């Protein structure tokens, strides 16, 4: 729905003292954040997780909705689909932020949830279709009876062939869900 991944990869994040880290550690952590490398820790909150939160917060503020995504969501609503937005954002107050973003971008929805495992959520709620770019959901959706559609991105080149369908435009998804 948005260009979060592009925003994360292409935004220049300037170091400053408010991050509470030496510049070298900031640079290393930022590289890890861009590559979705999360260091293992027994702690719930670390320097890394705090910086990741701050960087993601900036990305969510800068990310814009994709015009064909907006049109697709409006088409779903006009055709009486129930729209369930399921986010995995690690932001505090993510529901309030997501609601505000959806409204600002004129994206209709019926329900808004936060879920760590979207395919299990979809399976339990009997939601047959999921649009998501997370590798995990692309790889395992079929095992849970969920049809997964994902925007084709460079990060997906190493994903083995499976039942999930990659798309370039939301019009492709529209065709698939009508079959």
mmCIF file with all atom_site columns, C-alpha atoms in Angstrom:
data_model
loop_
_atom_site.group_PDB
_atom_site.id
_atom_site.type_symbol
_atom_site.label_atom_id
_atom_site.label_alt_id
_atom_site.label_comp_id
_atom_site.label_asym_id
_atom_site.label_entity_id
_atom_site.label_seq_id
_atom_site.pdbx_PDB_ins_code
_atom_site.Cartn_x
_atom_site.Cartn_y
_atom_site.Cartn_z
_atom_site.occupancy
_atom_site.B_iso_or_equiv
_atom_site.pdbx_formal_charge
_atom_site.auth_seq_id
_atom_site.auth_comp_id
_atom_site.auth_asym_id
_atom_site.auth_atom_id
_atom_site.pdbx_PDB_model_num
ATOM 1   C CA . UNK A 1 1   ? 0.000   0.000   0.000   1.00 0.00 ? 1   UNK A CA 1
ATOM 2   C CA . UNK A 1 2   ? 2.898   2.350   0.604   1.00 0.00 ? 2   UNK A CA 1
ATOM 3   C CA . UNK A 1 3   ? 6.527   2.858   -0.284  1.00 0.00 ? 3   UNK A CA 1
ATOM 4   C CA . UNK A 1 4   ? 7.871   2.139   3.229   1.00 0.00 ? 4   UNK A CA 1
ATOM 5   C CA . UNK A 1 5   ? 10.624  -0.193  1.979   1.00 0.00 ? 5   UNK A CA 1
ATOM 6   C CA . UNK A 1 6   ? 11.838  2.357   -0.570  1.00 0.00 ? 6   UNK A CA 1
ATOM 7   C CA . UNK A 1 7   ? 11.666  5.073   2.063   1.00 0.00 ? 7   UNK A CA 1
ATOM 8   C CA . UNK A 1 8   ? 13.729  2.980   4.486   1.00 0.00 ? 8   UNK A CA 1
ATOM 9   C CA . UNK A 1 9   ? 16.355  2.234   1.837   1.00 0.00 ? 9   UNK A CA 1
ATOM 10  C CA . UNK A 1 10  ? 16.633  5.704   0.292   1.00 0.00 ? 10  UNK A CA 1
ATOM 11  C CA . UNK A 1 11  ? 16.146  8.212   3.104   1.00 0.00 ? 11  UNK A CA 1
ATOM 12  C CA . UNK A 1 12  ? 19.230  9.870   4.513   1.00 0.00 ? 12  UNK A CA 1
ATOM 13  C CA . UNK A 1 13  ? 19.015  9.552   8.285   1.00 0.00 ? 13  UNK A CA 1
ATOM 14  C CA . UNK A 1 14  ? 21.321  12.080  9.872   1.00 0.00 ? 14  UNK A CA 1
ATOM 15  C CA . UNK A 1 15  ? 23.108  11.118  13.034  1.00 0.00 ? 15  UNK A CA 1
ATOM 16  C CA . UNK A 1 16  ? 22.514  13.246  16.107  1.00 0.00 ? 16  UNK A CA 1
ATOM 17  C CA . UNK A 1 17  ? 23.074  12.910  19.846  1.00 0.00 ? 17  UNK A CA 1
ATOM 18  C CA . UNK A 1 18  ? 19.385  12.253  20.564  1.00 0.00 ? 18  UNK A CA 1
ATOM 19  C CA . UNK A 1 19  ? 19.864  8.647   19.457  1.00 0.00 ? 19  UNK A CA 1
ATOM 20  C CA . UNK A 1 20  ? 22.127  8.081   22.486  1.00 0.00 ? 20  UNK A CA 1
ATOM 21  C CA . UNK A 1 21  ? 24.678  6.115   20.470  1.00 0.00 ? 21  UNK A CA 1
ATOM 22  C CA . UNK A 1 22  ? 28.178  6.718   19.182  1.00 0.00 ? 22  UNK A CA 1
ATOM 23  C CA . UNK A 1 23  ? 28.138  7.541   15.452  1.00 0.00 ? 23  UNK A CA 1
ATOM 24  C CA . UNK A 1 24  ? 29.907  4.275   14.510  1.00 0.00 ? 24  UNK A CA 1
ATOM 25  C CA . UNK A 1 25  ? 27.250  2.182   16.279  1.00 0.00 ? 25  UNK A CA 1
ATOM 26  C CA . UNK A 1 26  ? 24.485  4.307   14.734  1.00 0.00 ? 26  UNK A CA 1
ATOM 27  C CA . UNK A 1 27  ? 25.915  3.615   11.257  1.00 0.00 ? 27  UNK A CA 1
ATOM 28  C CA . UNK A 1 28  ? 26.195  -0.138  11.905  1.00 0.00 ? 28  UNK A CA 1
ATOM 29  C CA . UNK A 1 29  ? 22.682  -0.373  13.372  1.00 0.00 ? 29  UNK A CA 1
ATOM 30  C CA . UNK A 1 30  ? 21.234  1.672   10.503  1.00 0.00 ? 30  UNK A CA 1
ATOM 31  C CA . UNK A 1 31  ? 22.776  -0.741  8.007   1.00 0.00 ? 31  UNK A CA 1
ATOM 32  C CA . UNK A 1 32  ? 21.273  -3.674  9.937   1.00 0.00 ? 32  UNK A CA 1
ATOM 33  C CA . UNK A 1 33  ? 17.870  -1.956  10.022  1.00 0.00 ? 33  UNK A CA 1
ATOM 34  C CA . UNK A 1 34  ? 17.960  -1.390  6.256   1.00 0.00 ? 34  UNK A CA 1
ATOM 35  C CA . UNK A 1 35  ? 18.759  -5.104  5.747   1.00 0.00 ? 35  UNK A CA 1
ATOM 36  C CA . UNK A 1 36  ? 16.213  -6.251  8.349   1.00 0.00 ? 36  UNK A CA 1
ATOM 37  C CA . UNK A 1 37  ? 18.943  -7.872  10.439  1.00 0.00 ? 37  UNK A CA 1
ATOM 38  C CA . UNK A 1 38  ? 17.765  -8.033  14.046  1.00 0.00 ? 38  UNK A CA 1
ATOM 39  C CA . UNK A 1 39  ? 20.400  -9.037  16.574  1.00 0.00 ? 39  UNK A CA 1
ATOM 40  C CA . UNK A 1 40  ? 19.362  -11.698 19.051  1.00 0.00 ? 40  UNK A CA 1
ATOM 41  C CA . UNK A 1 41  ? 18.826  -10.495 22.593  1.00 0.00 ? 41  UNK A CA 1
ATOM 42  C CA . UNK A 1 42  ? 17.170  -11.708 25.756  1.00 0.00 ? 42  UNK A CA 1
ATOM 43  C CA . UNK A 1 43  ? 16.133  -8.132  26.489  1.00 0.00 ? 43  UNK A CA 1
ATOM 44  C CA . UNK A 1 44  ? 12.821  -6.699  25.340  1.00 0.00 ? 44  UNK A CA 1
ATOM 45  C CA . UNK A 1 45  ? 14.357  -3.303  24.637  1.00 0.00 ? 45  UNK A CA 1
ATOM 46  C CA . UNK A 1 46  ? 17.879  -2.589  23.473  1.00 0.00 ? 46  UNK A CA 1
ATOM 47  C CA . UNK A 1 47  ? 19.794  0.287   21.897  1.00 0.00 ? 47  UNK A CA 1
ATOM 48  C CA . UNK A 1 48  ? 19.152  -1.366  18.565  1.00 0.00 ? 48  UNK A CA 1
ATOM 49  C CA . UNK A 1 49  ? 15.398  -1.790  19.078  1.00 0.00 ? 49  UNK A CA 1
ATOM 50  C CA . UNK A 1 50  ? 15.117  1.836   20.204  1.00 0.00 ? 50  UNK A CA 1
ATOM 51  C CA . UNK A 1 51  ? 16.947  3.080   17.090  1.00 0.00 ? 51  UNK A CA 1
ATOM 52  C CA . UNK A 1 52  ? 14.873  0.760   14.885  1.00 0.00 ? 52  UNK A CA 1
ATOM 53  C CA . UNK A 1 53  ? 11.705  2.229   16.390  1.00 0.00 ? 53  UNK A CA 1
ATOM 54  C CA . UNK A 1 54  ? 12.953  5.784   15.754  1.00 0.00 ? 54  UNK A CA 1
ATOM 55  C CA . UNK A 1 55  ? 13.978  5.051   12.155  1.00 0.00 ? 55  UNK A CA 1
ATOM 56  C CA . UNK A 1 56  ? 10.719  3.217   11.387  1.00 0.00 ? 56  UNK A CA 1
ATOM 57  C CA . UNK A 1 57  ? 8.746   6.078   12.913  1.00 0.00 ? 57  UNK A CA 1
ATOM 58  C CA . UNK A 1 58  ? 10.424  8.488   10.498  1.00 0.00 ? 58  UNK A CA 1
ATOM 59  C CA . UNK A 1 59  ? 9.806   6.148   7.557   1.00 0.00 ? 59  UNK A CA 1
ATOM 60  C CA . UNK A 1 60  ? 6.112   5.825   8.373   1.00 0.00 ? 60  UNK A CA 1
ATOM 61  C CA . UNK A 1 61  ? 5.809   9.600   8.474   1.00 0.00 ? 61  UNK A CA 1
ATOM 62  C CA . UNK A 1 62  ? 7.535   9.923   5.096   1.00 0.00 ? 62  UNK A CA 1
ATOM 63  C CA . UNK A 1 63  ? 5.981   6.942   3.299   1.00 0.00 ? 63  UNK A CA 1
ATOM 64  C CA . UNK A 1 64  ? 3.325   7.690   0.726   1.00 0.00 ? 64  UNK A CA 1
ATOM 65  C CA . UNK A 1 65  ? 0.422   5.581   -0.488  1.00 0.00 ? 65  UNK A CA 1
ATOM 66  C CA . UNK A 1 66  ? 0.693   4.026   -3.929  1.00 0.00 ? 66  UNK A CA 1
ATOM 67  C CA . UNK A 1 67  ? -2.014  5.515   -6.180  1.00 0.00 ? 67  UNK A CA 1
ATOM 68  C CA . UNK A 1 68  ? -3.014  2.150   -7.673  1.00 0.00 ? 68  UNK A CA 1
ATOM 69  C CA . UNK A 1 69  ? -3.211  0.746   -4.135  1.00 0.00 ? 69  UNK A CA 1
ATOM 70  C CA . UNK A 1 70  ? -5.663  3.475   -3.157  1.00 0.00 ? 70  UNK A CA 1
ATOM 71  C CA . UNK A 1 71  ? -7.744  2.791   -6.273  1.00 0.00 ? 71  UNK A CA 1
ATOM 72  C CA . UNK A 1 72  ? -7.694  -0.946  -5.540  1.00 0.00 ? 72  UNK A CA 1
ATOM 73  C CA . UNK A 1 73  ? -8.895  -0.463  -1.963  1.00 0.00 ? 73  UNK A CA 1
ATOM 74  C CA . UNK A 1 74  ? -11.664 1.865   -3.116  1.00 0.00 ? 74  UNK A CA 1
ATOM 75  C CA . UNK A 1 75  ? -12.653 -0.708  -5.758  1.00 0.00 ? 75  UNK A CA 1
ATOM 76  C CA . UNK A 1 76  ? -12.850 -3.395  -3.047  1.00 0.00 ? 76  UNK A CA 1
ATOM 77  C CA . UNK A 1 77  ? -15.149 -1.209  -0.942  1.00 0.00 ? 77  UNK A CA 1
ATOM 78  C CA . UNK A 1 78  ? -17.343 -0.296  -3.922  1.00 0.00 ? 78  UNK A CA 1
ATOM 79  C CA . UNK A 1 79  ? -17.708 -4.017  -4.662  1.00 0.00 ? 79  UNK A CA 1
ATOM 80  C CA . UNK A 1 80  ? -18.749 -4.873  -1.095  1.00 0.00 ? 80  UNK A CA 1
ATOM 81  C CA . UNK A 1 81  ? -15.570 -6.622  0.035   1.00 0.00 ? 81  UNK A CA 1
ATOM 82  C CA . UNK A 1 82  ? -14.856 -6.596  3.766   1.00 0.00 ? 82  UNK A CA 1
ATOM 83  C CA . UNK A 1 83  ? -11.493 -4.887  4.178   1.00 0.00 ? 83  UNK A CA 1
ATOM 84  C CA . UNK A 1 84  ? -9.351  -5.943  7.120   1.00 0.00 ? 84  UNK A CA 1
ATOM 85  C CA . UNK A 1 85  ? -6.127  -4.016  7.588   1.00 0.00 ? 85  UNK A CA 1
ATOM 86  C CA . UNK A 1 86  ? -3.644  -6.052  9.575   1.00 0.00 ? 86  UNK A CA 1
ATOM 87  C CA . UNK A 1 87  ? -0.410  -4.298  10.476  1.00 0.00 ? 87  UNK A CA 1
ATOM 88  C CA . UNK A 1 88  ? 2.745   -5.654  12.048  1.00 0.00 ? 88  UNK A CA 1
ATOM 89  C CA . UNK A 1 89  ? 4.265   -2.268  12.773  1.00 0.00 ? 89  UNK A CA 1
ATOM 90  C CA . UNK A 1 90  ? 6.421   -2.094  15.838  1.00 0.00 ? 90  UNK A CA 1
ATOM 91  C CA . UNK A 1 91  ? 5.401   1.452   16.590  1.00 0.00 ? 91  UNK A CA 1
ATOM 92  C CA . UNK A 1 92  ? 3.852   2.554   19.809  1.00 0.00 ? 92  UNK A CA 1
ATOM 93  C CA . UNK A 1 93  ? 0.341   3.749   19.095  1.00 0.00 ? 93  UNK A CA 1
ATOM 94  C CA . UNK A 1 94  ? 0.513   2.025   15.693  1.00 0.00 ? 94  UNK A CA 1
ATOM 95  C CA . UNK A 1 95  ? -3.266  1.659   15.402  1.00 0.00 ? 95  UNK A CA 1
ATOM 96  C CA . UNK A 1 96  ? -3.848  5.376   15.903  1.00 0.00 ? 96  UNK A CA 1
ATOM 97  C CA . UNK A 1 97  ? -1.080  6.241   13.466  1.00 0.00 ? 97  UNK A CA 1
ATOM 98  C CA . UNK A 1 98  ? -2.303  3.710   10.879  1.00 0.00 ? 98  UNK A CA 1
ATOM 99  C CA . UNK A 1 99  ? -5.876  4.958   11.173  1.00 0.00 ? 99  UNK A CA 1
ATOM 100 C CA . UNK A 1 100 ? -4.730  8.534   10.599  1.00 0.00 ? 100 UNK A CA 1
ATOM 101 C CA . UNK A 1 101 ? -2.597  7.495   7.602   1.00 0.00 ? 101 UNK A CA 1
ATOM 102 C CA . UNK A 1 102 ? -5.425  5.472   6.031   1.00 0.00 ? 102 UNK A CA 1
ATOM 103 C CA . UNK A 1 103 ? -7.857  8.345   6.428   1.00 0.00 ? 103 UNK A CA 1
ATOM 104 C CA . UNK A 1 104 ? -5.382  10.900  5.022   1.00 0.00 ? 104 UNK A CA 1
ATOM 105 C CA . UNK A 1 105 ? -4.871  8.686   1.966   1.00 0.00 ? 105 UNK A CA 1
ATOM 106 C CA . UNK A 1 106 ? -8.608  7.979   1.512   1.00 0.00 ? 106 UNK A CA 1
ATOM 107 C CA . UNK A 1 107 ? -8.113  4.235   1.979   1.00 0.00 ? 107 UNK A CA 1
ATOM 108 C CA . UNK A 1 108 ? -11.330 2.571   3.137   1.00 0.00 ? 108 UNK A CA 1
ATOM 109 C CA . UNK A 1 109 ? -11.387 -0.310  5.605   1.00 0.00 ? 109 UNK A CA 1
ATOM 110 C CA . UNK A 1 110 ? -13.781 -2.128  7.893   1.00 0.00 ? 110 UNK A CA 1
ATOM 111 C CA . UNK A 1 111 ? -11.402 -3.398  10.581  1.00 0.00 ? 111 UNK A CA 1
ATOM 112 C CA . UNK A 1 112 ? -7.893  -2.547  11.752  1.00 0.00 ? 112 UNK A CA 1
ATOM 113 C CA . UNK A 1 113 ? -5.782  -5.003  13.756  1.00 0.00 ? 113 UNK A CA 1
ATOM 114 C CA . UNK A 1 114 ? -2.172  -5.389  14.836  1.00 0.00 ? 114 UNK A CA 1
ATOM 115 C CA . UNK A 1 115 ? -0.852  -8.939  14.545  1.00 0.00 ? 115 UNK A CA 1
ATOM 116 C CA . UNK A 1 116 ? 2.604   -10.416 14.781  1.00 0.00 ? 116 UNK A CA 1
ATOM 117 C CA . UNK A 1 117 ? 1.693   -13.391 12.580  1.00 0.00 ? 117 UNK A CA 1
ATOM 118 C CA . UNK A 1 118 ? -0.613  -12.255 9.788   1.00 0.00 ? 118 UNK A CA 1
ATOM 119 C CA . UNK A 1 119 ? -1.186  -15.639 8.162   1.00 0.00 ? 119 UNK A CA 1
ATOM 120 C CA . UNK A 1 120 ? -2.279  -17.265 11.424  1.00 0.00 ? 120 UNK A CA 1
ATOM 121 C CA . UNK A 1 121 ? -4.511  -14.236 12.026  1.00 0.00 ? 121 UNK A CA 1
ATOM 122 C CA . UNK A 1 122 ? -6.026  -14.588 8.535   1.00 0.00 ? 122 UNK A CA 1
ATOM 123 C CA . UNK A 1 123 ? -6.519  -18.327 9.031   1.00 0.00 ? 123 UNK A CA 1
ATOM 124 C CA . UNK A 1 124 ? -8.273  -17.871 12.385  1.00 0.00 ? 124 UNK A CA 1
ATOM 125 C CA . UNK A 1 125 ? -10.520 -15.094 11.057  1.00 0.00 ? 125 UNK A CA 1
ATOM 126 C CA . UNK A 1 126 ? -11.177 -17.013 7.813   1.00 0.00 ? 126 UNK A CA 1
ATOM 127 C CA . UNK A 1 127 ? -9.685  -14.263 5.668   1.00 0.00 ? 127 UNK A CA 1
ATOM 128 C CA . UNK A 1 128 ? -8.791  -15.941 2.355   1.00 0.00 ? 128 UNK A CA 1
ATOM 129 C CA . UNK A 1 129 ? -6.577  -13.214 0.809   1.00 0.00 ? 129 UNK A CA 1
ATOM 130 C CA . UNK A 1 130 ? -3.535  -11.378 2.169   1.00 0.00 ? 130 UNK A CA 1
ATOM 131 C CA . UNK A 1 131 ? -1.500  -8.702  0.414   1.00 0.00 ? 131 UNK A CA 1
ATOM 132 C CA . UNK A 1 132 ? 1.867   -8.438  2.131   1.00 0.00 ? 132 UNK A CA 1
ATOM 133 C CA . UNK A 1 133 ? 5.561   -8.210  1.311   1.00 0.00 ? 133 UNK A CA 1
ATOM 134 C CA . UNK A 1 134 ? 6.960   -10.153 4.289   1.00 0.00 ? 134 UNK A CA 1
ATOM 135 C CA . UNK A 1 135 ? 8.967   -13.213 3.245   1.00 0.00 ? 135 UNK A CA 1
ATOM 136 C CA . UNK A 1 136 ? 7.443   -15.336 6.023   1.00 0.00 ? 136 UNK A CA 1
ATOM 137 C CA . UNK A 1 137 ? 3.881   -14.711 4.832   1.00 0.00 ? 137 UNK A CA 1
ATOM 138 C CA . UNK A 1 138 ? 4.852   -15.311 1.202   1.00 0.00 ? 138 UNK A CA 1
ATOM 139 C CA . UNK A 1 139 ? 6.493   -18.622 2.074   1.00 0.00 ? 139 UNK A CA 1
ATOM 140 C CA . UNK A 1 140 ? 3.927   -20.042 4.516   1.00 0.00 ? 140 UNK A CA 1
ATOM 141 C CA . UNK A 1 141 ? 0.545   -18.581 3.533   1.00 0.00 ? 141 UNK A CA 1
ATOM 142 C CA . UNK A 1 142 ? -0.453  -21.606 1.487   1.00 0.00 ? 142 UNK A CA 1
ATOM 143 C CA . UNK A 1 143 ? 0.101   -23.946 4.474   1.00 0.00 ? 143 UNK A CA 1
ATOM 144 C CA . UNK A 1 144 ? -2.536  -21.970 6.387   1.00 0.00 ? 144 UNK A CA 1
ATOM 145 C CA . UNK A 1 145 ? -5.015  -21.764 3.518   1.00 0.00 ? 145 UNK A CA 1
ATOM 146 C CA . UNK A 1 146 ? -4.293  -18.092 2.833   1.00 0.00 ? 146 UNK A CA 1
ATOM 147 C CA . UNK A 1 147 ? -3.759  -16.786 -0.707  1.00 0.00 ? 147 UNK A CA 1
ATOM 148 C CA . UNK A 1 148 ? -0.829  -14.387 -0.476  1.00 0.00 ? 148 UNK A CA 1
ATOM 149 C CA . UNK A 1 149 ? -0.115  -11.666 -3.034  1.00 0.00 ? 149 UNK A CA 1
ATOM 150 C CA . UNK A 1 150 ? 3.034   -9.582  -2.766  1.00 0.00 ? 150 UNK A CA 1
ATOM 151 C CA . UNK A 1 151 ? 4.508   -6.593  -4.576  1.00 0.00 ? 151 UNK A CA 1
ATOM 152 C CA . UNK A 1 152 ? 7.576   -7.838  -6.427  1.00 0.00 ? 152 UNK A CA 1
ATOM 153 C CA . UNK A 1 153 ? 10.646  -6.267  -4.876  1.00 0.00 ? 153 UNK A CA 1
ATOM 154 C CA . UNK A 1 154 ? 14.371  -6.904  -5.050  1.00 0.00 ? 154 UNK A CA 1
ATOM 155 C CA . UNK A 1 155 ? 14.286  -8.498  -1.586  1.00 0.00 ? 155 UNK A CA 1
ATOM 156 C CA . UNK A 1 156 ? 12.068  -11.298 -2.960  1.00 0.00 ? 156 UNK A CA 1
ATOM 157 C CA . UNK A 1 157 ? 14.596  -12.634 -5.503  1.00 0.00 ? 157 UNK A CA 1
ATOM 158 C CA . UNK A 1 158 ? 15.766  -15.418 -3.172  1.00 0.00 ? 158 UNK A CA 1
ATOM 159 C CA . UNK A 1 159 ? 12.273  -16.696 -2.301  1.00 0.00 ? 159 UNK A CA 1
ATOM 160 C CA . UNK A 1 160 ? 11.702  -20.194 -3.683  1.00 0.00 ? 160 UNK A CA 1
ATOM 161 C CA . UNK A 1 161 ? 8.800   -20.838 -6.043  1.00 0.00 ? 161 UNK A CA 1
ATOM 162 C CA . UNK A 1 162 ? 5.528   -21.297 -4.123  1.00 0.00 ? 162 UNK A CA 1
ATOM 163 C CA . UNK A 1 163 ? 1.794   -20.590 -4.352  1.00 0.00 ? 163 UNK A CA 1
ATOM 164 C CA . UNK A 1 164 ? 2.077   -16.889 -3.472  1.00 0.00 ? 164 UNK A CA 1
ATOM 165 C CA . UNK A 1 165 ? 1.651   -14.545 -6.437  1.00 0.00 ? 165 UNK A CA 1
ATOM 166 C CA . UNK A 1 166 ? 3.925   -11.588 -7.051  1.00 0.00 ? 166 UNK A CA 1
ATOM 167 C CA . UNK A 1 167 ? 2.468   -8.506  -8.702  1.00 0.00 ? 167 UNK A CA 1
ATOM 168 C CA . UNK A 1 168 ? 3.592   -5.233  -10.230 1.00 0.00 ? 168 UNK A CA 1
ATOM 169 C CA . UNK A 1 169 ? 0.200   -3.505  -10.111 1.00 0.00 ? 169 UNK A CA 1
ATOM 170 C CA . UNK A 1 170 ? -2.887  -3.968  -7.987  1.00 0.00 ? 170 UNK A CA 1
ATOM 171 C CA . UNK A 1 171 ? -4.907  -4.608  -11.168 1.00 0.00 ? 171 UNK A CA 1
ATOM 172 C CA . UNK A 1 172 ? -3.224  -8.020  -11.281 1.00 0.00 ? 172 UNK A CA 1
ATOM 173 C CA . UNK A 1 173 ? -4.488  -8.782  -7.784  1.00 0.00 ? 173 UNK A CA 1
ATOM 174 C CA . UNK A 1 174 ? -7.989  -7.632  -8.754  1.00 0.00 ? 174 UNK A CA 1
ATOM 175 C CA . UNK A 1 175 ? -8.032  -10.241 -11.525 1.00 0.00 ? 175 UNK A CA 1
ATOM 176 C CA . UNK A 1 176 ? -6.788  -13.038 -9.251  1.00 0.00 ? 176 UNK A CA 1
ATOM 177 C CA . UNK A 1 177 ? -9.290  -12.460 -6.437  1.00 0.00 ? 177 UNK A CA 1
ATOM 178 C CA . UNK A 1 178 ? -12.193 -12.489 -8.908  1.00 0.00 ? 178 UNK A CA 1
ATOM 179 C CA . UNK A 1 179 ? -11.284 -15.939 -10.260 1.00 0.00 ? 179 UNK A CA 1
#
